[in-house]
C-alpha cells in the first residue's frame, strides 16, 4: 500500500473558510491524503485565502514566496510538493496568481472544491490548473460527508453551511463577487448533515452563511423554509444541545426567526448582527438598506422575544465621506445598544466594489483614531458584560481539557470560555456553573451540581439574566 500523502491547509478569514477547509480535507481523504500540521513534510499545501479586507492578496503573495522556498527544498530532497490557492483571493485574482506565482500548481475558487482531485490530476498532466467558474451544480451534493473519526477529532461543536453567497451588494463588500449569488441548501440535506454530526458526538451546531438569515431552502414539505423553520427542525434532533447561526443581516430578520428565539431553548440567545455604522447617511452610502432606527427596532424585537439575548456586531470606520458627526452617531448607537462584543475595522477599498470608486475622505490618522475610540467603547461594554457573569450560575457546554492540568473548558451561551476543575467525563455535557471570577476573557467557576454520568445532554435554559 502506498504511504498516505500529507496535506497542510492554512485558512484565513471567516468561519466559512474554516468549514470549507474541513470539506477539502474530507474530499482529499478519499484520495489518500491525511492532514499534517506543518508545511515541511506536506505533499500538498493549500492556502485558503480571504479577500474581505486590507492587503489580503499581498499577504498571499508573500506567503507564496515563503512556500516556494519550502517547495524548492523538498524538490532538492527528491520530493514533490504541490501548492494550491483556494478561497476568495483565488476567486478574485485567479489568473493573476497563475501569472505572478509560477510556484502555484492549482488555483481553485470556493464553488469548485469538489473538483480538487481532478484539478490536481490536471496539474500533474498539464503542469497547472485553474478553476474559478461558478459551476451550475451544487457543490454540496458532491462534497463527501466527513468520516466518523474526522467528526470526533473535530470536537463537539461544528459548523454547517446552510447558504452561500449574498445578494445584498453593500458597496464596500467583495462577497457578492467572490462567493456569488445567494444559494440556499435544501433543508433535508442540512438535517441529514446535522443528524450525522450528532450521531458522532457533536452537541453544538453553528449554521453558517454569508447572509445566513436570507436562508430560504426547499423544505421537505415542498415549501420554502426560512431560517427559523430550519432551526425548529434541527432543535428536534436528539443530541443537539445548542444551535447558533452567523452572520445575519438586519433586513432579513423575520418573524419565524424571532419566534424561534422565543420558543427554542437550544437556540442560543447570542446574535451576531452587523450594523457597520450608526449614521443613516453612511448606511445609505453603504447600501445597507436599513437605517439606525430600523436596526434598533430589530434589536427590540429580539429582546421582546427573549430577554436574555445579547448582541455582537461588525463596524467599519472611515468609510468614504464619514464625518466626525457620522462617527459620533456610531458611538451613540453602540452606547444605546450595549454589546457583548464587536469587531471593528478600518475601511479598506476592495477592487471591483462600488465604494472603491468613491473618494476617500478620512485620513489614515483619523481612521486610526476613530478605530481606537470605538474599540475602547466596545471593550468597556464587553468587560462589563463578562463581569456581570460573576456570581451567577450559567449553563456551560464543556468542550475539552484546558491547558491547565485538571481543568475542563467550555462555553457559556454567549461564547465566553468558562473553566472548571472537573473530570473529562463532563466533555459534551451542558452543566450549570457558578462563576467565581474573570481572568482576561475567561470565566472561572465551579460546577453547581455534581456531574452526571455522560449521557446526551438535554437542551437546557441559560440562567443568566433570570
Ligand atoms: N473594509 C473594511 N471592512 C470590511 N468588511 C467587509 N468589507 C470591508 C471593507 N471593504 C467588514 C464588515 C463585515 C466584516 C465581515 O468585514 O464589517 O461585516
Ligand atoms: Fe457583504 Fe454582508 Fe453586505 Fe452581503 S450583507 S454584501 S456579505 S457585508
PDB file of C-alpha atoms in Angstrom, residues 276-286 290-292 322-323 325-327 329-330 333:
ATOM      1  CA  UNK A 276     -21.460  48.705  10.231  1.00  0.00           C
ATOM      2  CA  UNK A 277     -22.333  52.325  11.113  1.00  0.00           C
ATOM      3  CA  UNK A 278     -24.756  54.318  13.239  1.00  0.00           C
ATOM      4  CA  UNK A 279     -25.140  57.123  10.687  1.00  0.00           C
ATOM      5  CA  UNK A 280     -28.054  56.967   8.272  1.00  0.00           C
ATOM      6  CA  UNK A 281     -26.091  58.947   5.700  1.00  0.00           C
ATOM      7  CA  UNK A 282     -23.263  56.414   5.766  1.00  0.00           C
ATOM      8  CA  UNK A 283     -25.632  53.437   5.928  1.00  0.00           C
ATOM      9  CA  UNK A 284     -27.258  54.746   2.734  1.00  0.00           C
ATOM     10  CA  UNK A 285     -23.863  55.218   1.049  1.00  0.00           C
ATOM     11  CA  UNK A 286     -23.005  51.667   2.107  1.00  0.00           C
ATOM     12  CA  UNK A 290     -31.627  49.907   6.711  1.00  0.00           C
ATOM     13  CA  UNK A 291     -31.372  52.923   8.981  1.00  0.00           C
ATOM     14  CA  UNK A 292     -30.061  53.080  12.543  1.00  0.00           C
ATOM     15  CA  UNK A 322     -17.683  59.630   7.104  1.00  0.00           C
ATOM     16  CA  UNK A 323     -17.554  62.862   9.121  1.00  0.00           C
ATOM     17  CA  UNK A 325     -20.661  63.670  13.210  1.00  0.00           C
ATOM     18  CA  UNK A 326     -21.338  60.368  11.422  1.00  0.00           C
ATOM     19  CA  UNK A 327     -18.796  58.667  13.616  1.00  0.00           C
ATOM     20  CA  UNK A 329     -23.686  58.580  15.588  1.00  0.00           C
ATOM     21  CA  UNK A 330     -21.916  55.199  15.540  1.00  0.00           C
ATOM     22  CA  UNK A 333     -25.671  53.655  18.688  1.00  0.00           C
TER      23      UNK A 333
END
